[in-house]
Amino acid sequence: MASDTWLIAGLGNPGPRYRHTRHNIGHMVLDELVDRMDAKYTRTKVGAQVVAARLGAGGPKVVFAVSEGYMNTSGRPVRGLMDYFDIDPERLVVVHDEVDLDFGRLKLKRGGSEGGHNGLKSITQHLKGDRDYIRVRVGVSRPPGRMDTADYVLQKFSAEQAKDLPQVINRAADAVELIITDGLTATQNTVHQS
């Protein structure tokens, strides 16, 4: 029988060059969650940095993780952590950037297609095609004009977006915590109406 532990994976790329780019908003949300726990990441053998803790006193067990590799290899460390902690896909929450949502909008869903997102494709591949995990999609907007999407998501946020970014990150972190404590449907009802 699988454990009741949750795995929260924030997608992004490693290193200072990518730290404040749109593609790394998943990392930013995880950093906020880890800060709330007053914890520090530790390195693992599977290529991820993690914090394993309880959400609140006596609350659910949660593993917060960011990959040390690039976005398109996210699946390997996620699968390694799921195997190590015996976590089912139903208890996997992936936080990632979403160009099909306006900046700052959040959309939560379970399953569905990867929508061209290489991080999600890698995770689904390493889960042998299982898409039954939860996605916290954080809107970064579409690129302007004819700009290539890959170039756009690897750029830093605009000055105007950067002003609102802390609030967006906080709302996404709140949504992750609510998914764990209240369930996906209740959280969708709260988040999608705001």
mmCIF file of C-alpha atoms in Angstrom, residues 8-113:
data_model
loop_
_atom_site.group_PDB
_atom_site.id
_atom_site.type_symbol
_atom_site.label_atom_id
_atom_site.label_comp_id
_atom_site.label_asym_id
_atom_site.label_seq_id
_atom_site.Cartn_x
_atom_site.Cartn_y
_atom_site.Cartn_z
ATOM 1 C CA ILE A 8 5.232 18.781 -4.606
ATOM 2 C CA ALA A 9 7.562 19.363 -7.577
ATOM 3 C CA GLY A 10 8.399 22.859 -8.768
ATOM 4 C CA LEU A 11 9.626 22.907 -12.368
ATOM 5 C CA GLY A 12 12.442 25.072 -13.681
ATOM 6 C CA ASN A 13 16.060 25.148 -14.818
ATOM 7 C CA PRO A 14 19.165 25.187 -12.600
ATOM 8 C CA GLY A 15 21.634 27.988 -12.008
ATOM 9 C CA PRO A 16 21.616 31.788 -11.697
ATOM 10 C CA ARG A 17 21.082 32.364 -15.428
ATOM 11 C CA TYR A 18 17.534 30.988 -15.214
ATOM 12 C CA ARG A 19 16.648 31.888 -11.621
ATOM 13 C CA HIS A 20 14.240 34.765 -12.299
ATOM 14 C CA THR A 21 12.856 33.656 -15.673
ATOM 15 C CA ARG A 22 9.243 32.821 -16.476
ATOM 16 C CA HIS A 23 10.099 29.129 -16.932
ATOM 17 C CA ASN A 24 11.289 29.002 -13.311
ATOM 18 C CA ILE A 25 8.112 30.141 -11.612
ATOM 19 C CA GLY A 26 7.636 26.574 -10.340
ATOM 20 C CA HIS A 27 10.969 26.841 -8.504
ATOM 21 C CA MET A 28 9.932 30.241 -7.111
ATOM 22 C CA VAL A 29 6.699 28.834 -5.686
ATOM 23 C CA LEU A 30 8.591 25.933 -4.072
ATOM 24 C CA ASP A 31 11.094 28.368 -2.582
ATOM 25 C CA GLU A 32 8.174 30.256 -1.017
ATOM 26 C CA LEU A 33 6.720 27.042 0.429
ATOM 27 C CA VAL A 34 10.100 26.019 1.839
ATOM 28 C CA ASP A 35 10.564 29.504 3.345
ATOM 29 C CA ARG A 36 7.178 29.138 5.044
ATOM 30 C CA MET A 37 8.439 25.914 6.638
ATOM 31 C CA ASP A 38 11.572 27.781 7.786
ATOM 32 C CA ALA A 39 13.542 24.924 6.223
ATOM 33 C CA LYS A 40 16.480 24.439 3.860
ATOM 34 C CA TYR A 41 16.747 22.123 0.874
ATOM 35 C CA THR A 42 18.975 19.060 1.088
ATOM 36 C CA ARG A 43 20.456 17.285 -1.920
ATOM 37 C CA THR A 44 19.438 13.763 -2.877
ATOM 38 C CA LYS A 45 20.973 11.015 -4.984
ATOM 39 C CA VAL A 46 18.159 11.308 -7.553
ATOM 40 C CA GLY A 47 19.169 14.787 -8.735
ATOM 41 C CA ALA A 48 16.755 16.922 -6.738
ATOM 42 C CA GLN A 49 16.883 19.185 -3.721
ATOM 43 C CA VAL A 50 14.154 18.406 -1.192
ATOM 44 C CA VAL A 51 12.552 19.363 2.079
ATOM 45 C CA ALA A 52 10.550 16.613 3.788
ATOM 46 C CA ALA A 53 8.234 17.944 6.501
ATOM 47 C CA ARG A 54 4.711 17.981 7.860
ATOM 48 C CA LEU A 55 2.324 20.691 6.733
ATOM 49 C CA GLY A 56 1.457 22.195 10.098
ATOM 50 C CA ALA A 57 1.595 20.454 13.477
ATOM 51 C CA GLY A 58 0.527 16.858 12.959
ATOM 52 C CA GLY A 59 -0.432 17.655 9.359
ATOM 53 C CA PRO A 60 0.142 15.602 6.206
ATOM 54 C CA LYS A 61 3.653 14.514 5.245
ATOM 55 C CA VAL A 62 4.966 16.479 2.268
ATOM 56 C CA VAL A 63 8.144 16.327 0.185
ATOM 57 C CA PHE A 64 8.913 19.639 -1.553
ATOM 58 C CA ALA A 65 11.321 19.160 -4.463
ATOM 59 C CA VAL A 66 13.132 21.076 -7.174
ATOM 60 C CA SER A 67 15.191 19.275 -9.799
ATOM 61 C CA GLU A 68 18.896 20.003 -10.128
ATOM 62 C CA GLY A 69 18.635 19.253 -13.862
ATOM 63 C CA TYR A 70 17.004 21.017 -16.790
ATOM 64 C CA MET A 71 13.284 21.280 -17.429
ATOM 65 C CA ASN A 72 13.192 18.565 -20.101
ATOM 66 C CA THR A 73 14.724 16.037 -17.646
ATOM 67 C CA SER A 74 12.302 16.743 -14.775
ATOM 68 C CA GLY A 75 10.772 13.279 -14.931
ATOM 69 C CA ARG A 76 13.794 11.338 -13.717
ATOM 70 C CA PRO A 77 14.147 12.994 -10.267
ATOM 71 C CA VAL A 78 10.365 13.165 -9.811
ATOM 72 C CA ARG A 79 10.079 9.432 -10.488
ATOM 73 C CA GLY A 80 13.069 8.712 -8.245
ATOM 74 C CA LEU A 81 11.454 10.559 -5.336
ATOM 75 C CA MET A 82 8.077 8.897 -5.937
ATOM 76 C CA ASP A 83 9.755 5.491 -5.826
ATOM 77 C CA TYR A 84 11.828 6.328 -2.746
ATOM 78 C CA PHE A 85 8.891 7.722 -0.729
ATOM 79 C CA ASP A 86 6.351 5.266 -2.244
ATOM 80 C CA ILE A 87 4.099 8.045 -3.588
ATOM 81 C CA ASP A 88 1.265 7.398 -6.059
ATOM 82 C CA PRO A 89 0.719 9.796 -9.013
ATOM 83 C CA GLU A 90 -2.548 10.928 -7.361
ATOM 84 C CA ARG A 91 -0.417 12.557 -4.621
ATOM 85 C CA LEU A 92 1.967 14.298 -7.006
ATOM 86 C CA VAL A 93 1.477 18.057 -7.472
ATOM 87 C CA VAL A 94 3.531 19.745 -10.207
ATOM 88 C CA VAL A 95 3.872 23.543 -10.211
ATOM 89 C CA HIS A 96 4.797 25.009 -13.600
ATOM 90 C CA ASP A 97 4.633 28.022 -15.916
ATOM 91 C CA GLU A 98 1.726 28.221 -18.363
ATOM 92 C CA VAL A 99 1.816 30.438 -21.473
ATOM 93 C CA ASP A 100 -1.858 29.752 -22.242
ATOM 94 C CA LEU A 101 -2.915 31.679 -19.128
ATOM 95 C CA ASP A 102 -2.661 35.432 -18.587
ATOM 96 C CA PHE A 103 0.107 36.479 -16.237
ATOM 97 C CA GLY A 104 -0.832 35.791 -12.636
ATOM 98 C CA ARG A 105 -3.845 33.558 -13.329
ATOM 99 C CA LEU A 106 -3.848 30.149 -11.666
ATOM 100 C CA LYS A 107 -5.504 27.047 -13.026
ATOM 101 C CA LEU A 108 -5.536 23.742 -11.168
ATOM 102 C CA LYS A 109 -6.286 20.424 -12.799
ATOM 103 C CA ARG A 110 -5.685 16.722 -12.595
ATOM 104 C CA GLY A 111 -4.486 14.915 -15.695
ATOM 105 C CA GLY A 112 -4.880 16.030 -19.278
ATOM 106 C CA SER A 113 -2.329 16.741 -21.970
#
